[in-house]
Each structure stands twice: as C-alpha cells, then as structure tokens.
Coordinates of C-alpha atoms and ligand atoms in Angstrom, one line a residue:
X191 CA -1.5 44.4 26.5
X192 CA -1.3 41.0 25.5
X193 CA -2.4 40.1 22.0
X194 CA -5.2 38.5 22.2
X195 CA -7.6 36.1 19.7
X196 CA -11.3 35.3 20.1
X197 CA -12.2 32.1 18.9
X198 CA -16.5 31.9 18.2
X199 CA -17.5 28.1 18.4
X200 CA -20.6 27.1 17.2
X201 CA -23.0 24.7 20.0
X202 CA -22.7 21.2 20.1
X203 CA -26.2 20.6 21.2
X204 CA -28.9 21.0 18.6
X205 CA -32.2 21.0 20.8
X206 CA -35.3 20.7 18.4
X207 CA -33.2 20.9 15.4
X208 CA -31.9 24.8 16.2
X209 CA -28.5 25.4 17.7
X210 CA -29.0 26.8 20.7
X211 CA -25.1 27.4 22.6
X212 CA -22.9 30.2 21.9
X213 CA -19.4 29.6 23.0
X214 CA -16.7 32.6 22.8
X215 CA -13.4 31.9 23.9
X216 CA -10.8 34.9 24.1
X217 CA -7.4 33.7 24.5
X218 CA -3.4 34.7 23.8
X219 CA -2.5 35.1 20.2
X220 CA 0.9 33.8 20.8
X221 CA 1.3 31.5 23.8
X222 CA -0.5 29.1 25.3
X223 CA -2.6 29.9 28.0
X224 CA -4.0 27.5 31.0
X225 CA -7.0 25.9 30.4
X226 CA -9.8 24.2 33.1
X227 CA -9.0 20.8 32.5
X228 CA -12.3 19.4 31.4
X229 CA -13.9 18.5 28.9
X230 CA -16.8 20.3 27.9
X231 CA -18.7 20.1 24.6
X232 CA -16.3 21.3 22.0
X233 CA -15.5 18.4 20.6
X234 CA -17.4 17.8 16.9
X235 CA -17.9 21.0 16.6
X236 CA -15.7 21.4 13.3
X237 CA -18.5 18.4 12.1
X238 CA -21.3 21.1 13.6
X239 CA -21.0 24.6 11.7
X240 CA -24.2 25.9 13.0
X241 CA -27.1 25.9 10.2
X242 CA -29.9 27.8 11.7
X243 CA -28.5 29.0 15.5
X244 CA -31.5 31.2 17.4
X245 CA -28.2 33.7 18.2
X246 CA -26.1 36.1 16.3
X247 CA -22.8 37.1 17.2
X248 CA -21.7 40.1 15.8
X249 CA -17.8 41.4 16.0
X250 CA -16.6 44.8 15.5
X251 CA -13.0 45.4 15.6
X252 CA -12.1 49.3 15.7
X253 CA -13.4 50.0 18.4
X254 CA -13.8 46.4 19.4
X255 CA -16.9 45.0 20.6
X256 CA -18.7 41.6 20.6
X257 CA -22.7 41.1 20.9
X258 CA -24.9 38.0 20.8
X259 CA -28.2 38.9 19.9
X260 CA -31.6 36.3 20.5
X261 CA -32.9 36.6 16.9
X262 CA -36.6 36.3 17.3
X263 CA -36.8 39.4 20.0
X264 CA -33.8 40.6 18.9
X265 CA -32.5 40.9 22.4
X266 CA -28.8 41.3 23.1
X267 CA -28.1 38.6 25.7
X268 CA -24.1 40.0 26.0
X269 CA -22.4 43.1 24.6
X270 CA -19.0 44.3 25.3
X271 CA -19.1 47.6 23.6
X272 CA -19.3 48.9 26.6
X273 CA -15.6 49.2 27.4
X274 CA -12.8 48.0 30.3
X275 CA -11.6 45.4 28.2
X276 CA -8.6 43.8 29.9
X277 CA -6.4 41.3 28.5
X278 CA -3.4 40.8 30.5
X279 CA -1.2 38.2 32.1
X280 CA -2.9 38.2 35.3
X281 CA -5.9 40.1 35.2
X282 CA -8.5 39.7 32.6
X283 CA -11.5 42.0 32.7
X284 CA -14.7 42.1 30.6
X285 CA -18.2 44.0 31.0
X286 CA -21.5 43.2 29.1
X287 CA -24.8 44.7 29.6
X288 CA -27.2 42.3 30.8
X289 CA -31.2 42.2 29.5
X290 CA -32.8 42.8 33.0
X291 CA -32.0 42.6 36.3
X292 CA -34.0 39.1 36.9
X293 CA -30.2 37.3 37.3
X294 CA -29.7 34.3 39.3
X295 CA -26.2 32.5 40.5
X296 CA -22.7 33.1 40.8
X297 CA -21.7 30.9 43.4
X298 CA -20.5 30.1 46.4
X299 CA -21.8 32.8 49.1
X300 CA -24.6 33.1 51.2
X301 CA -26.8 34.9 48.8
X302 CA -29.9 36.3 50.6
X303 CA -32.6 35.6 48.9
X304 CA -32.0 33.7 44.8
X305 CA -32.6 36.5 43.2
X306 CA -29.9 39.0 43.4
X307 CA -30.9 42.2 44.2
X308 CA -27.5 44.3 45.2
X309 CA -26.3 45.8 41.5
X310 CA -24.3 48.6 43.1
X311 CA -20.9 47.5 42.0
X312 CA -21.5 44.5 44.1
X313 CA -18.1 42.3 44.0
X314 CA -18.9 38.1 44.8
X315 CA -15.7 36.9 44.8
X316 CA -15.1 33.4 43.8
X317 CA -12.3 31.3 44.3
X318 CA -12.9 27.6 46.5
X319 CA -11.7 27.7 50.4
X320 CA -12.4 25.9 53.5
X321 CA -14.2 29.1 54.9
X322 CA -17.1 29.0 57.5
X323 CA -20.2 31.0 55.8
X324 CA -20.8 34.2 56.3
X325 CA -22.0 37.5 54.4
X326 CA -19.8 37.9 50.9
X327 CA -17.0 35.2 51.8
X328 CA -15.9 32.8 48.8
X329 CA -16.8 29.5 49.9
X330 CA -16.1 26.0 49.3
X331 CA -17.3 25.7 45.6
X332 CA -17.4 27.7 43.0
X333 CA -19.5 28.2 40.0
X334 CA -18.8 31.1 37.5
X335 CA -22.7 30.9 35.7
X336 CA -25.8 33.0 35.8
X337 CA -29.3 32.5 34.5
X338 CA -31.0 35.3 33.6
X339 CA -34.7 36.1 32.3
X340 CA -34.7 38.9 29.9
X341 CA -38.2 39.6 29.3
X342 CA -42.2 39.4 29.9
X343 CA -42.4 36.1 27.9
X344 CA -39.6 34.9 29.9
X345 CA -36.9 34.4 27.7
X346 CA -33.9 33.3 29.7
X347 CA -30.3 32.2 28.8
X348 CA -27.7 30.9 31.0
X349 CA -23.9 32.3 30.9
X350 CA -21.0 30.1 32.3
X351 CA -17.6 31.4 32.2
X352 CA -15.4 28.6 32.8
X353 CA -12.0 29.4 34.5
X354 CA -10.5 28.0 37.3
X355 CA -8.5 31.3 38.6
X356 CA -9.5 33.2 41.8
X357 CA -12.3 35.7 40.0
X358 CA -14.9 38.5 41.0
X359 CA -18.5 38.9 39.3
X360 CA -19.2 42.2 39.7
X361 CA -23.2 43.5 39.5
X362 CA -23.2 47.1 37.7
X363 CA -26.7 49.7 37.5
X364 CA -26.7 49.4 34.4
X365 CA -27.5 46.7 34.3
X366 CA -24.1 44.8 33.1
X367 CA -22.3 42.4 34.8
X368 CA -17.9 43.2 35.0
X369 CA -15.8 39.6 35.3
X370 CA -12.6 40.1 36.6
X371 CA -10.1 36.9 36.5
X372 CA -6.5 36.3 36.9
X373 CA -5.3 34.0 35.0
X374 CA -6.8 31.7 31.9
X375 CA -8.7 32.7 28.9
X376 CA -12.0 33.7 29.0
X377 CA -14.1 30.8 27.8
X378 CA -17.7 31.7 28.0
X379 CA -20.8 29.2 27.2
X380 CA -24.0 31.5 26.6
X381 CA -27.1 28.7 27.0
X382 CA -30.1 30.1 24.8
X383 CA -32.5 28.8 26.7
X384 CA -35.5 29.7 25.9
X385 CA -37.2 28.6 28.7
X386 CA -35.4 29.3 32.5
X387 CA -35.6 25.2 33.0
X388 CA -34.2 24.5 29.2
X389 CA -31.6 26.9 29.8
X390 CA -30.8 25.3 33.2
X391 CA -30.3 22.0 31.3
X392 CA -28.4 23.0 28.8
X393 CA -25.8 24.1 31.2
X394 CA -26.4 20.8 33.6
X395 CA -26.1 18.8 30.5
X396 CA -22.8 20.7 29.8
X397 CA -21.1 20.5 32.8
X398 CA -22.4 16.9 33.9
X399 CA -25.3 15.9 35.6
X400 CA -25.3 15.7 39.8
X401 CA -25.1 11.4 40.8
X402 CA -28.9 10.2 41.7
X403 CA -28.8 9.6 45.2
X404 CA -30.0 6.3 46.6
X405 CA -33.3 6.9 47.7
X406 CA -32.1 5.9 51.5
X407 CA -29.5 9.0 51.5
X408 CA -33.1 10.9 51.5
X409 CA -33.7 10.0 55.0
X410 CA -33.4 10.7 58.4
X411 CA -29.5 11.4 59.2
X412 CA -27.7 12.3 62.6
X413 CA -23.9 13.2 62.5
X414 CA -21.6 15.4 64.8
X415 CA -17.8 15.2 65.5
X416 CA -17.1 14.5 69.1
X417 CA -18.4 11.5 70.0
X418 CA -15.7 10.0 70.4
X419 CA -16.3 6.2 70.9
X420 CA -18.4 4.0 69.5
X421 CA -20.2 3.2 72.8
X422 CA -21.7 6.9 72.8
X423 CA -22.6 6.5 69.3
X424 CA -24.4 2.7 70.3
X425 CA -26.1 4.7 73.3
X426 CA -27.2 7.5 71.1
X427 CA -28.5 5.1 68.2
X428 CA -30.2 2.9 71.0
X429 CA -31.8 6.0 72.4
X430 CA -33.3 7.3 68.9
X431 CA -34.7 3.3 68.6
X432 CA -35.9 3.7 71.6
X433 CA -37.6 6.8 71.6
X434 CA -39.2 5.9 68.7
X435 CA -37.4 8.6 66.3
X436 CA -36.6 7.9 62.3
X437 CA -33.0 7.6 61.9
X438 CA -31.8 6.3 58.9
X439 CA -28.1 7.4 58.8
X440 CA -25.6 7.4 61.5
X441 CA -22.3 9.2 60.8
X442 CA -18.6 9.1 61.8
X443 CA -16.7 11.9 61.7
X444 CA -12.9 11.6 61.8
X445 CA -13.0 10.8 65.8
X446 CA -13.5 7.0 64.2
X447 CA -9.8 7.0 63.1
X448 CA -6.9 6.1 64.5
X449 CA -4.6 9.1 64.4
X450 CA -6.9 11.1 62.4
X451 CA -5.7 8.7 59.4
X452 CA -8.1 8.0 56.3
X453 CA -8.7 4.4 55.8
X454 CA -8.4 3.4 59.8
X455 CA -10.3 3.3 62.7
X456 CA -8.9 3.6 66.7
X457 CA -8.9 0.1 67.6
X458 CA -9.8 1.3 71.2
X459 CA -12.5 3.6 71.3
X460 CA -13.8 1.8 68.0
X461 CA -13.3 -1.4 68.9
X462 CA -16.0 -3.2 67.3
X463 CA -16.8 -0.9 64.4
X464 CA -17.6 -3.5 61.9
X465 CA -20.0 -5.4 64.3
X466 CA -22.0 -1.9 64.7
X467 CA -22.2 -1.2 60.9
X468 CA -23.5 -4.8 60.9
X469 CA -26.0 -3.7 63.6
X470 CA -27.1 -0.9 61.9
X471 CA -27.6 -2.7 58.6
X472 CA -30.1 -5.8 60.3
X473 CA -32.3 -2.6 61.7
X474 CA -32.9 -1.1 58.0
X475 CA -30.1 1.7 58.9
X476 CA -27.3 2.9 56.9
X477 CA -23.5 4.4 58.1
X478 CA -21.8 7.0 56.3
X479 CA -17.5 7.8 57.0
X480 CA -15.9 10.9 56.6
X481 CA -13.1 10.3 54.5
X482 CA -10.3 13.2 54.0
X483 CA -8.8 13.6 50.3
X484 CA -5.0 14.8 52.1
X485 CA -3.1 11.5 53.3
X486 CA -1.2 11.4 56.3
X487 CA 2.7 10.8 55.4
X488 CA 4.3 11.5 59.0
X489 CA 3.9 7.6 60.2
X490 CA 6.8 5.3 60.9
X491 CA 7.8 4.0 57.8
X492 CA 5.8 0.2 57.2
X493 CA 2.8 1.6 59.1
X494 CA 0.2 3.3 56.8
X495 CA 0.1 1.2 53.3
X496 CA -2.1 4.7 51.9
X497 CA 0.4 6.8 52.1
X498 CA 3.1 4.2 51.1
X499 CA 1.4 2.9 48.2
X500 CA 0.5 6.7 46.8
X501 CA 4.1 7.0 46.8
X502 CA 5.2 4.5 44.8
X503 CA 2.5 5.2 42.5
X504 CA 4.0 8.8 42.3
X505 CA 0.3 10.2 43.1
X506 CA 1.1 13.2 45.0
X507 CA 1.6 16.8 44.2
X508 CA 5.2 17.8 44.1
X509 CA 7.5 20.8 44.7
X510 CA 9.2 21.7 41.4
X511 CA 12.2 19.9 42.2
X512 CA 10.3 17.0 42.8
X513 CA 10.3 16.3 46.5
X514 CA 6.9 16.2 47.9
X515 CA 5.1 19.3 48.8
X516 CA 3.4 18.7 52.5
X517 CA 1.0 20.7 53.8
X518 CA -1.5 20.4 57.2
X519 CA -4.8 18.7 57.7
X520 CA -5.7 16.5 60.9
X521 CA -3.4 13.7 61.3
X522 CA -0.3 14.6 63.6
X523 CA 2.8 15.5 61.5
X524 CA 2.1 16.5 57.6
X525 CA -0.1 15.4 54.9
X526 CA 0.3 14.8 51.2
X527 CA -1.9 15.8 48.8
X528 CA -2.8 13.5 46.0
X529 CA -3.0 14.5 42.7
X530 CA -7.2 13.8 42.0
X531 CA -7.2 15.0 38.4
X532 CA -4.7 12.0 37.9
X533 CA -6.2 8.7 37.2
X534 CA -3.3 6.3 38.7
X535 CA -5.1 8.6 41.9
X536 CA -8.7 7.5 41.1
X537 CA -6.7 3.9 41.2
X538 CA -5.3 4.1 44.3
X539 CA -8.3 5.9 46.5
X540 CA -10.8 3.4 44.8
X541 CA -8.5 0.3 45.8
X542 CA -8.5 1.8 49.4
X543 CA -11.9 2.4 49.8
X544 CA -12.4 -1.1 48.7
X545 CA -9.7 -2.6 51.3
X546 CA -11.5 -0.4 53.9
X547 CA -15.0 -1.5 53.1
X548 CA -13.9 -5.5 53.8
X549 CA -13.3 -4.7 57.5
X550 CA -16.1 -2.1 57.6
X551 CA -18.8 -2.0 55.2
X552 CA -19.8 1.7 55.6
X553 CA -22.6 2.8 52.8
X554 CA -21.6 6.0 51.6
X555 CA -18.7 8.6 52.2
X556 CA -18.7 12.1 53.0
X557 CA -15.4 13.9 51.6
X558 CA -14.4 16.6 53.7
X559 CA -11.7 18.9 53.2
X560 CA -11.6 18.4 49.8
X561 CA -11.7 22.7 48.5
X562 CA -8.9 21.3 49.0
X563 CA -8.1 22.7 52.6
X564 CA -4.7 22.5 54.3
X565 CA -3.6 24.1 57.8
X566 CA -0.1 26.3 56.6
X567 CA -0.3 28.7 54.0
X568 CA 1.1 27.1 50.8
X569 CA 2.8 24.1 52.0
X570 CA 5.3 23.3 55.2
X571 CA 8.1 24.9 53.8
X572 CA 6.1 28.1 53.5
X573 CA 5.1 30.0 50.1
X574 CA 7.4 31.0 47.5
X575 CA 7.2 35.1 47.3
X576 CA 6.6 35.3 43.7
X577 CA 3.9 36.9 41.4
X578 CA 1.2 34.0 41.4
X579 CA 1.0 33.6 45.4
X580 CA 1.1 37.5 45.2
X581 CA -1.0 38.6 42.2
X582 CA -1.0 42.3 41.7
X583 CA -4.7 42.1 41.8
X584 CA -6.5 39.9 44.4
X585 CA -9.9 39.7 43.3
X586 CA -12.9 39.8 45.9
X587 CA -11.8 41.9 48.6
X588 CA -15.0 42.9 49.4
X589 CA -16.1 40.5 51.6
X590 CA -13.2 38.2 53.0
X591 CA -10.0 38.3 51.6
X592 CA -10.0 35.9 48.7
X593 CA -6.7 34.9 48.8
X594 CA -5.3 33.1 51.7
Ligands
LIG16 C1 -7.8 6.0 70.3 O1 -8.9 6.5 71.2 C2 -8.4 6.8 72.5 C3 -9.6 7.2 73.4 O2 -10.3 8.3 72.8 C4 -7.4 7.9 72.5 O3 -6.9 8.2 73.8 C5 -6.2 7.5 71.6 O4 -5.4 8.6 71.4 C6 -6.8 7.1 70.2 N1 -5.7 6.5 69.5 C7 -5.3 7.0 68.3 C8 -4.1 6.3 67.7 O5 -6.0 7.8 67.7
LIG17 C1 -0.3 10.8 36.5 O1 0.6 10.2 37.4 C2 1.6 9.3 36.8 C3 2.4 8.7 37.9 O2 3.0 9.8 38.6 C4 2.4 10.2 35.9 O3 3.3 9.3 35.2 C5 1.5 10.8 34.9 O4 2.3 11.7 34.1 C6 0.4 11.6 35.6 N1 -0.5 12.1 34.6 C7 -0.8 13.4 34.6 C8 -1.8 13.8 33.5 O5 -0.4 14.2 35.4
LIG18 C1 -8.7 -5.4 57.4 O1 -8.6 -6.4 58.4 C2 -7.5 -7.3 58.2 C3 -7.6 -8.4 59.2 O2 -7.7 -7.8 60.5 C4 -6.2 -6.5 58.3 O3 -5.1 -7.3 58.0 C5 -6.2 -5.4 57.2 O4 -5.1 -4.6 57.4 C6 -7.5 -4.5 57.4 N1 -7.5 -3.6 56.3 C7 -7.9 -2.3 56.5 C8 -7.9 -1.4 55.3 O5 -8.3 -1.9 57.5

C-alpha cells in the first residue's frame, strides 16, 4: 500500500458567519500525485482556520477511520470506519455510510427517475465519452457529487469528490456509498447545507456558476444534420414562416462546412451563407454553428490557416517525443487535438471564431465532440500497451464498458 496522508482543510465560504465546507483531501505521503487542474476554493484558507464550523471531523488512526459529524443533530454526514480502504497507485477505494437513502446525482447516465432508488451494489460508472444514452452507460459529462437529505427537518449536505480519473460510485444497503477511482487523490468537498437549495449553491458556487443564456437561446429551435444545402434549409425556414410556426433558431450542423472543416463553409451548397444569416437576423431569428474542438491537419499545406496557425503556436497535444498525436473526427484524413486547458489555445480558437464571424455572423455555437471524442482508439498510430491504457481495474463494467 502506498503511504498515504490526509490533509483536513477548513471551508472557504463562511455563509452567515458559520463555516459551512469540509474539505478532506487523502493523498501520497511521498510523491506527488495528479491533481484536477482547477481551481477550487482552497486558496486563503491558511487566512481561514475555521472559528465556529457546524461540522466535526474526527480521525482515528489504529484502526483508521474518519467521520464528519453535523453538530446540532449530531448526524454523521461521512464515516469510513466502515472498512475497504484502498490507497494504491491505480485504484483508490473508500466506503462511508450515508444518513438516508434520499441521495440525488452522480452523473452522467440516464437515471430513471432523480431520486436514486437501486442501492444493491449498484456501480454508475463515470468517466466522459461520446456514447449514445442508454441504461448505465457513462456519458458525455461527468460529475462526481451527490446531495443528500438526511432527515425529517431536511437537513441536506452535498459531497463532491473531485478527480478526473475513470471512477465508479457504487450504492451499498446499508446505506453507504463505495468510490472507486484509478488514479489521483481523493479530494472530497462535503457542502453542509443546511438546506437542499443552500447546499446546492454551495457546490455551484464552488465549481462555477452555468453562463446566463440570452433570453433568445430560450426559444423556438430547429436543428438536424443532413440538410445538406442551404436551399433546403431556406425552404424549410420559409415553410415554418409560412405556416405560421415560432422558430427562433435555425442550426447548421457540420453539413455547412467545406470538408467537414471548423471555421469553413462549402462554397457550393452554402453558397450564400452570410446573406441567409443576414435573412434570418431582419426576421427577429437567430443561427447557431456547430463548431468541432479537433482540427483537421490532413489539408495541403497553405490551405487551412486553423490548423497552420495552431501549429506554430505549438497548441496541440503531442506524443512524448514530441510529434503530434492525430486521432479521427470528421474531416477526411486526421485531426489534431488542441490542448483547451492551455491558454495560447483559448487565443487561437477565440481569434478564429472571430475571423469566422466577419464572413458569417452566426449567434451562438454549439461544441460538439468535445468529451473529447475521436474515431481510433488512442490516436492513429494506435495505443501504447502499457498500464494506464490497460489499468488492472476498469471501473464501471456494469453497464458499458467504461474504457474504450
Ligand atoms: C460541397 O457540397 C457538395 C454538394 O453537397 C459536395 O458534393 C462537395 O463534396 C462539398 N465540398 C466539400 C469540399 O465539402
Ligand atoms: C501552453 O502552450 C505553450 C505553447 O506550446 C507552451 O509553451 C506552454 O508551456 C503551455 N502551457 C501549459 C500550461 O501547458
Ligand atoms: C472571410 O472572407 C474573406 C473574403 O472573402 C476571405 O479572404 C477570408 O479567408 C474569409 N475568412 C474566413 C475565416 O472564412
């Protein structure tokens, strides 16, 4: 077993003057371990040593167990005591009891109704893919939090274990809730609540607050792939006008580009785009592009400034020896994927969006493909048969396999 240290952080967020976030971090003793590269509230908090926190967290070492008690029921919100402790290179396993079975989350799946109702050793596997939905398959987001209601009065905290590795949440009789991960620490932000909707803030207000959407992206929308020139979307938008049916949003799906190729559009069968978004805009309507984060990098060389200009700007992901790792999406040939967590990146894709918008000035964009999705397994030159494309333990097998 690998040594491991638990760090206890007191909450950066005092809501009417009591500390109301518990954050418990287990990590390696000796090494350094990966870390989801963003920036939650830990910053401050050496400024922050909680005063009066509405939690206790008690830590026993021999045998070792952790709980987090809500002082004024004195309900334990997570215990560990419970055994199955796991702290190893790539698999990290913990099990708490939970306070009732009123749980909410973990996410992405089709979950059939909100509350979750299966707690025989159900497994939801989490780990983002490009997958159609269907019953117990990881889809294209994930999100590693609960909310939970513990009692009568409605007491309710919110648990979010952030790590980034392919994961299982699995729902136990008890009830208790087993996390299995296989790689990171285990980084855990317990939201005290105590209300379900202060709880739920405390963890939005953590993570980062969804965008407000313009109050036309509420309206009427009509998209499909496949229509595969502009005069069948112009006889389609003419026929809702003239019908008399709302539409607010038209869409075009990647049968818009030339080639399949971000930042294009097929000069043919799209002649006169620009003129159409035009259109649309004097009738009150708005046009939305799909736009697709992996950049096409098989065109003859001078052709496609995107690609060209990620290059030089060193923005996409690279094999370990440096050359660029290409992968499969739409365009003909390969694709590169750039590096989003960069910022030169956020340069470059907001400099072509603007170029783009000059010629057509499309209102919003839908990002497809962006789990991020790609057509070979690992990249064109295959996958390297090692430990981390073949973990020992592939978590989430019970619905589709996790791990494609
Ligand atoms: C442009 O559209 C035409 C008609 O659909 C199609 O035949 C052609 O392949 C497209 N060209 C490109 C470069 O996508
Ligand atoms: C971002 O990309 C630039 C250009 O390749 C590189 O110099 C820099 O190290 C990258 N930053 C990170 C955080 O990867
Ligand atoms: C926009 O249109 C101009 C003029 O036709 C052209 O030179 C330029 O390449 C176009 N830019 C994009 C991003 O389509």
């Amino acid at each position: 077993m690998v040594l491991f240290s638990i760090e206890i952080l007191r909450g950066c967020y005092m809501l009417d003057g009591r500390e109301k976030i518990a954050m418990l971090m287990f990590s390696d003793a000796d090494s350094t371990r990966y870390e989801v590269p963003i920036p939650l509230p830990k910053m401050n908090l050496q400024d922050q040593a909680a005063k009066d926190p509405i939690y206790s967290v008690e830590v026993n070492m021999d045998p070792f167990s952790l709980v987090v008690k809500r002082k004024s029921t004195d309900t334990v919100i997570l215990d560990i005591s419970h055994g199955g402790f796991i702290f190893e290179d790539q698999l990290l396993q913990i099990s708490s009891s939970v306070p009732s079975k009123y749980l909410y989350g973990l996410g992405e799946h089709e979950h059939e109704s909100l509350l979750h109702q299966n707690w025989n050793w159900h497994r939801w596997g989490m780990f983002s893919r490009d997958e159609f939905p269907g019953p117990n398959r990881n889809l294209y987001g994930v999100h590693p939090m609960y909310l939970n209601i513990e009692d009568d009065a409605a007491n309710s905290h919110a648990i979010l274990l952030l790590n980034s590795n392919a994961m299982e949440a699995v729902l136990t009789p008890m009830p208790g809730i087993t996390w299995r991960t296989i790689g990171g620490v285990l980084d855990f932000y317990v939201f005290l609540g105590s209300t379900p909707s202060e709880a739920v803030s405390q963890y939005i207000n953590a993570i980062g607050l969804p965008y407000f959407p313009p109050y036309w992206a509420l309206g009427f929308q009509l998209c499909r792939w496949g229509y595969n020139s502009l005069d069948r979307v112009k006889q389609v938008v003419d026929d809702m006008r003239n019908a008399d049916i709302p539409q607010d949003i038209q869409y075009g799906d990647i049968d818009y580009m030339s080639d399949q190729l971000d930042f294009t559009w097929n000069k043919t069968s799209y002649a006169g785009l620009p003129e159409f978004v035009q259109d649309l805009h004097q009738h009150g309507q708005h046009y939305i592009i799909i736009l697709d984060p992996a950049i096409g990098a098989s065109q003859p060389a001078g052709s496609y400034p995107p690609y060209e200009d990620g290059k030089a700007k060193d923005i996409f992901i690279r094999h370990g020896d440096g050359r660029p790792m290409l992968g499969k999406v739409w365009p003909p040939g390969n694709a590169a994927f750039p590096d989003y967590t960069n910022t030169t990146t956020h340069t470059w894709w907001q400099n072509h969006i603007v170029d783009f918008h000059r010629n057509v000035s499309f209102d919003g964009l839908w990002i497809d493909m962006n789990e991020p999705a790609n057509f070979v397994q690992g990249s064109v030159e295959g996958c390297t048969n090692n430990q981390y494309n073949n973990p020992p333990y592939k978590p989430g097998k019970h619905g589709k396999i996790i791990l494609l």
